[in-house]
PDB file of C-alpha atoms in Angstrom:
ATOM      1  CA  PRO X   1     -96.273 -17.383-105.500  1.00 51.00           C
ATOM      2  CA  GLY X   2     -97.526 -13.844-105.563  1.00 51.00           C
ATOM      3  CA  ASP X   3     -97.794 -13.544-101.817  1.00 60.00           C
ATOM      4  CA  ALA X   4     -94.741 -12.095-100.102  1.00 61.00           C
ATOM      5  CA  LEU X   5     -96.341 -12.568 -96.680  1.00 64.00           C
ATOM      6  CA  THR X   6     -96.780 -16.338 -96.804  1.00 63.00           C
ATOM      7  CA  ASN X   7     -94.013 -17.346 -99.241  1.00 71.00           C
ATOM      8  CA  GLU X   8     -96.084 -20.360-100.254  1.00 75.00           C
ATOM      9  CA  LEU X   9     -94.575 -23.629-101.399  1.00 78.00           C
ATOM     10  CA  VAL X  10     -96.333 -25.915-103.857  1.00 84.00           C
ATOM     11  CA  LEU X  11     -95.662 -29.608-103.342  1.00 86.00           C
ATOM     12  CA  LEU X  12     -96.014 -32.432-105.837  1.00 86.00           C
ATOM     13  CA  HIS X  13     -96.522 -36.108-105.014  1.00 88.00           C
ATOM     14  CA  LYS X  14     -95.879 -37.870-108.315  1.00 85.00           C
ATOM     15  CA  PRO X  15     -97.052 -41.400-107.398  1.00 90.00           C
ATOM     16  CA  SER X  16    -100.567 -40.106-106.581  1.00 92.00           C
ATOM     17  CA  ARG X  17    -100.447 -37.314-109.218  1.00 90.00           C
ATOM     18  CA  THR X  18    -101.378 -34.816-106.503  1.00 91.00           C
ATOM     19  CA  MET X  19    -100.341 -31.190-106.045  1.00 90.00           C
ATOM     20  CA  ALA X  20    -100.627 -29.703-102.560  1.00 90.00           C
ATOM     21  CA  CYS X  21    -100.893 -25.960-101.926  1.00 88.00           C
ATOM     22  CA  THR X  22    -102.393 -23.475 -99.497  1.00 83.00           C
ATOM     23  CA  ASP X  23    -103.374 -20.115-101.027  1.00 84.00           C
ATOM     24  CA  LEU X  24    -102.591 -20.758-104.695  1.00 88.00           C
ATOM     25  CA  PHE X  25    -105.938 -22.516-105.243  1.00 90.00           C
ATOM     26  CA  HIS X  26    -109.262 -21.894-103.511  1.00 88.00           C
ATOM     27  CA  GLY X  27    -111.689 -24.766-103.849  1.00 86.00           C
ATOM     28  CA  VAL X  28    -115.319 -24.961-102.837  1.00 82.00           C
ATOM     29  CA  TYR X  29    -116.881 -26.339 -99.686  1.00 78.00           C
ATOM     30  CA  ALA X  30    -119.002 -29.475 -99.953  1.00 77.00           C
ATOM     31  CA  ASP X  31    -122.535 -29.176 -98.586  1.00 77.00           C
ATOM     32  CA  PHE X  32    -121.944 -31.554 -95.675  1.00 78.00           C
ATOM     33  CA  ASP X  33    -118.449 -30.422 -94.762  1.00 78.00           C
ATOM     34  CA  PRO X  34    -118.424 -29.426 -91.054  1.00 80.00           C
ATOM     35  CA  LEU X  35    -116.244 -26.448 -91.993  1.00 75.00           C
ATOM     36  CA  ASN X  36    -118.957 -25.166 -94.335  1.00 79.00           C
ATOM     37  CA  THR X  37    -120.542 -22.861 -91.773  1.00 84.00           C
ATOM     38  CA  TRP X  38    -122.949 -20.011 -92.494  1.00 84.00           C
ATOM     39  CA  MET X  39    -120.034 -17.620 -91.953  1.00 85.00           C
ATOM     40  CA  CYS X  40    -117.901 -19.451 -94.507  1.00 83.00           C
ATOM     41  CA  ARG X  41    -120.732 -19.439 -97.065  1.00 82.00           C
ATOM     42  CA  ALA X  42    -121.387 -15.716 -96.470  1.00 86.00           C
ATOM     43  CA  TRP X  43    -117.674 -14.827 -96.673  1.00 86.00           C
ATOM     44  CA  PHE X  44    -117.133 -16.651 -99.960  1.00 84.00           C
ATOM     45  CA  LYS X  45    -120.453 -15.461-101.373  1.00 85.00           C
ATOM     46  CA  PHE X  46    -119.246 -11.865-101.056  1.00 89.00           C
ATOM     47  CA  ASN X  47    -115.763 -12.767-102.301  1.00 89.00           C
ATOM     48  CA  ARG X  48    -116.846 -14.946-105.239  1.00 88.00           C
ATOM     49  CA  GLU X  49    -119.265 -12.733-107.097  1.00 87.00           C
ATOM     50  CA  GLY X  50    -122.284 -14.130-105.253  1.00 85.00           C
ATOM     51  CA  ASP X  51    -121.562 -17.833-105.791  1.00 83.00           C
ATOM     52  CA  TYR X  52    -119.531 -19.435-103.031  1.00 79.00           C
ATOM     53  CA  LYS X  53    -119.522 -22.782-104.872  1.00 82.00           C
ATOM     54  CA  ASP X  54    -117.970 -21.613-108.149  1.00 86.00           C
ATOM     55  CA  ALA X  55    -114.408 -22.927-108.177  1.00 86.00           C
ATOM     56  CA  ARG X  56    -113.558 -20.900-111.296  1.00 88.00           C
ATOM     57  CA  ILE X  57    -113.517 -17.637-109.326  1.00 89.00           C
ATOM     58  CA  LEU X  58    -110.491 -16.579-107.289  1.00 89.00           C
ATOM     59  CA  PRO X  59    -111.858 -14.919-104.143  1.00 89.00           C
ATOM     60  CA  LEU X  60    -111.750 -11.127-104.304  1.00 89.00           C
ATOM     61  CA  TYR X  61    -109.681 -10.761-101.118  1.00 86.00           C
ATOM     62  CA  ARG X  62    -106.977 -13.035-102.597  1.00 86.00           C
ATOM     63  CA  ARG X  63    -106.937 -11.146-105.898  1.00 85.00           C
ATOM     64  CA  ARG X  64    -106.605  -7.826-104.026  1.00 85.00           C
ATOM     65  CA  GLN X  65    -103.817  -9.244-101.845  1.00 83.00           C
ATOM     66  CA  ILE X  66    -101.817 -10.342-104.905  1.00 83.00           C
ATOM     67  CA  GLU X  67    -102.449  -7.023-106.675  1.00 82.00           C
ATOM     68  CA  ALA X  68    -101.310  -5.021-103.631  1.00 82.00           C
ATOM     69  CA  GLN X  69     -98.004  -6.883-103.577  1.00 79.00           C
ATOM     70  CA  ASN X  70     -97.491  -6.450-107.338  1.00 78.00           C
ATOM     71  CA  GLY X  71     -97.978  -2.698-107.690  1.00 78.00           C
ATOM     72  CA  GLY X  72    -101.771  -2.637-107.895  1.00 77.00           C
ATOM     73  CA  ALA X  73    -104.363  -3.684-110.431  1.00 77.00           C
ATOM     74  CA  GLU X  74    -103.444  -3.754-114.118  1.00 78.00           C
ATOM     75  CA  GLU X  75    -105.937  -0.989-114.921  1.00 77.00           C
ATOM     76  CA  LYS X  76    -104.065   1.201-112.430  1.00 78.00           C
ATOM     77  CA  GLY X  77    -100.650   0.507-113.931  1.00 76.00           C
ATOM     78  CA  GLY X  78     -99.579  -2.410-111.723  1.00 75.00           C
ATOM     79  CA  GLN X  79     -98.805  -5.998-112.576  1.00 77.00           C
ATOM     80  CA  GLY X  80    -102.087  -7.226-111.073  1.00 76.00           C
ATOM     81  CA  ILE X  81    -102.113 -11.000-111.003  1.00 81.00           C
ATOM     82  CA  LYS X  82     -99.878 -11.401-114.079  1.00 82.00           C
ATOM     83  CA  ASN X  83     -96.917 -12.796-112.114  1.00 81.00           C
ATOM     84  CA  VAL X  84     -98.972 -15.466-110.399  1.00 84.00           C
ATOM     85  CA  ALA X  85    -100.902 -16.199-113.596  1.00 86.00           C
ATOM     86  CA  ALA X  86     -97.609 -16.754-115.420  1.00 84.00           C
ATOM     87  CA  PHE X  87     -96.508 -19.167-112.681  1.00 83.00           C
ATOM     88  CA  VAL X  88     -99.831 -21.023-112.872  1.00 86.00           C
ATOM     89  CA  LYS X  89     -99.624 -21.295-116.655  1.00 85.00           C
ATOM     90  CA  GLU X  90     -96.091 -22.675-116.412  1.00 83.00           C
ATOM     91  CA  LEU X  91     -97.140 -25.077-113.660  1.00 84.00           C
ATOM     92  CA  VAL X  92    -100.072 -26.459-115.645  1.00 85.00           C
ATOM     93  CA  THR X  93     -98.553 -26.562-119.125  1.00 82.00           C
ATOM     94  CA  SER X  94     -94.862 -27.340-118.646  1.00 78.00           C
ATOM     95  CA  ASP X  95     -93.495 -30.797-119.232  1.00 73.00           C
ATOM     96  CA  ASP X  96     -90.548 -30.600-116.841  1.00 69.00           C
ATOM     97  CA  ASN X  97     -90.206 -32.287-113.455  1.00 62.00           C
ATOM     98  CA  PHE X  98     -92.880 -30.097-111.925  1.00 64.00           C
ATOM     99  CA  GLY X  99     -95.341 -29.657-114.729  1.00 59.00           C
ATOM    100  CA  GLY X 100     -98.938 -30.242-115.644  1.00 63.00           C
ATOM    101  CA  ASN X 101     -98.324 -33.754-116.888  1.00 73.00           C
ATOM    102  CA  HIS X 102     -97.555 -34.763-113.308  1.00 82.00           C
ATOM    103  CA  PHE X 103    -100.733 -33.840-111.407  1.00 88.00           C
ATOM    104  CA  ASP X 104    -104.481 -34.337-111.767  1.00 91.00           C
ATOM    105  CA  ILE X 105    -105.583 -33.695-108.170  1.00 93.00           C
ATOM    106  CA  ILE X 106    -105.172 -30.566-106.039  1.00 93.00           C
ATOM    107  CA  CYS X 107    -105.182 -30.723-102.240  1.00 92.00           C
ATOM    108  CA  HIS X 108    -105.729 -27.235-100.881  1.00 88.00           C
ATOM    109  CA  SER X 109    -106.456 -25.546 -97.581  1.00 82.00           C
ATOM    110  CA  HIS X 110    -109.425 -23.415 -98.608  1.00 81.00           C
ATOM    111  CA  GLY X 111    -112.459 -25.505 -99.419  1.00 79.00           C
ATOM    112  CA  THR X 112    -113.168 -29.186 -99.073  1.00 78.00           C
ATOM    113  CA  PRO X 113    -110.122 -30.931-100.504  1.00 77.00           C
ATOM    114  CA  PRO X 114    -109.251 -32.602-102.716  1.00 90.00           C
ATOM    115  CA  THR X 115    -110.324 -31.219-106.079  1.00 91.00           C
ATOM    116  CA  ARG X 116    -110.259 -34.158-108.465  1.00 90.00           C
ATOM    117  CA  GLU X 117    -112.327 -33.222-111.498  1.00 89.00           C
ATOM    118  CA  ALA X 118    -110.990 -30.574-113.882  1.00 89.00           C
ATOM    119  CA  ALA X 119    -108.412 -29.470-111.287  1.00 90.00           C
ATOM    120  CA  LYS X 120    -105.954 -27.960-113.770  1.00 90.00           C
ATOM    121  CA  GLU X 121    -108.704 -26.149-115.662  1.00 89.00           C
ATOM    122  CA  LEU X 122    -110.142 -24.698-112.451  1.00 90.00           C
ATOM    123  CA  LEU X 123    -106.708 -23.537-111.311  1.00 90.00           C
ATOM    124  CA  MET X 124    -106.157 -21.776-114.638  1.00 90.00           C
ATOM    125  CA  ALA X 125    -109.636 -20.252-114.567  1.00 90.00           C
ATOM    126  CA  GLN X 126    -108.991 -18.672-111.156  1.00 89.00           C
ATOM    127  CA  TYR X 127    -106.144 -16.695-112.713  1.00 88.00           C
ATOM    128  CA  ASP X 128    -108.077 -15.635-115.846  1.00 85.00           C
ATOM    129  CA  LEU X 129    -106.159 -17.918-118.183  1.00 83.00           C
ATOM    130  CA  THR X 130    -107.574 -19.067-121.502  1.00 59.00           C
ATOM    131  CA  GLN X 131    -108.928 -22.419-120.392  1.00 43.00           C
ATOM    132  CA  MET X 132    -111.700 -20.621-118.502  1.00 39.00           C
ATOM    133  CA  GLU X 133    -113.698 -20.444-121.738  1.00 39.00           C
ATOM    134  CA  LYS X 134    -113.053 -24.144-122.321  1.00 42.00           C
ATOM    135  CA  ILE X 135    -114.602 -25.288-119.046  1.00 38.00           C
ATOM    136  CA  ALA X 136    -117.425 -22.762-119.240  1.00 39.00           C
ATOM    137  CA  SER X 137    -118.508 -23.797-122.749  1.00 38.00           C
ATOM    138  CA  PRO X 138    -121.661 -25.903-123.129  1.00 39.00           C
ATOM    139  CA  GLU X 139    -119.824 -28.341-125.424  1.00 44.00           C
ATOM    140  CA  ASN X 140    -117.415 -29.281-122.659  1.00 41.00           C
ATOM    141  CA  SER X 141    -120.135 -29.716-120.028  1.00 39.00           C
ATOM    142  CA  VAL X 142    -117.747 -30.054-117.077  1.00 42.00           C
ATOM    143  CA  ASP X 143    -119.899 -29.293-114.046  1.00 47.00           C
ATOM    144  CA  VAL X 144    -117.778 -27.360-111.551  1.00 44.00           C
ATOM    145  CA  THR X 145    -120.414 -27.029-108.866  1.00 43.00           C
ATOM    146  CA  ALA X 146    -119.711 -28.424-105.436  1.00 42.00           C
ATOM    147  CA  GLN X 147    -122.296 -31.182-105.844  1.00 41.00           C
ATOM    148  CA  ASN X 148    -120.377 -32.750-108.729  1.00 42.00           C
ATOM    149  CA  LEU X 149    -116.864 -32.008-107.545  1.00 40.00           C
ATOM    150  CA  PHE X 150    -117.488 -33.976-104.369  1.00 38.00           C
ATOM    151  CA  SER X 151    -119.623 -36.801-105.676  1.00 37.00           C
ATOM    152  CA  VAL X 152    -116.709 -39.200-105.227  1.00 34.00           C
ATOM    153  CA  GLY X 153    -116.375 -38.348-101.527  1.00 35.00           C
ATOM    154  CA  ARG X 154    -113.426 -37.339 -99.415  1.00 34.00           C
ATOM    155  CA  VAL X 155    -110.109 -39.099 -99.133  1.00 32.00           C
TER     156      VAL X 155
END
């Protein structure tokens, strides 16, 4: 969604409660992931407001790519990321066959998959949806750093 070049599909495996995607969600790289090279850390540091491990931030290059295909940024009169954000909100909150009640885990191509803890909240946060405040609040205390997201290990 939101990327006319890749025409991404989002897949759902109901028995494992897992959603699989490519560019819709950008996770973080675990410290000991062989793909977590210095180049990867530098790239995502510049594209994630200085913190390559913060899964709440959609990388800047992805945001710009979506904006370019939707008429530009909202402040310049375009749709910005509204179309993709609307899709994400529907995906996470709907109760139909492909809704939020059917997945808890996200397998993704960017970062060390899978994202198991707070996956829906992180997906919504990347698209500036309201649950960002929920996961960032001290009362909630969900730690979205790479150290905690990958404490259970890889599948």
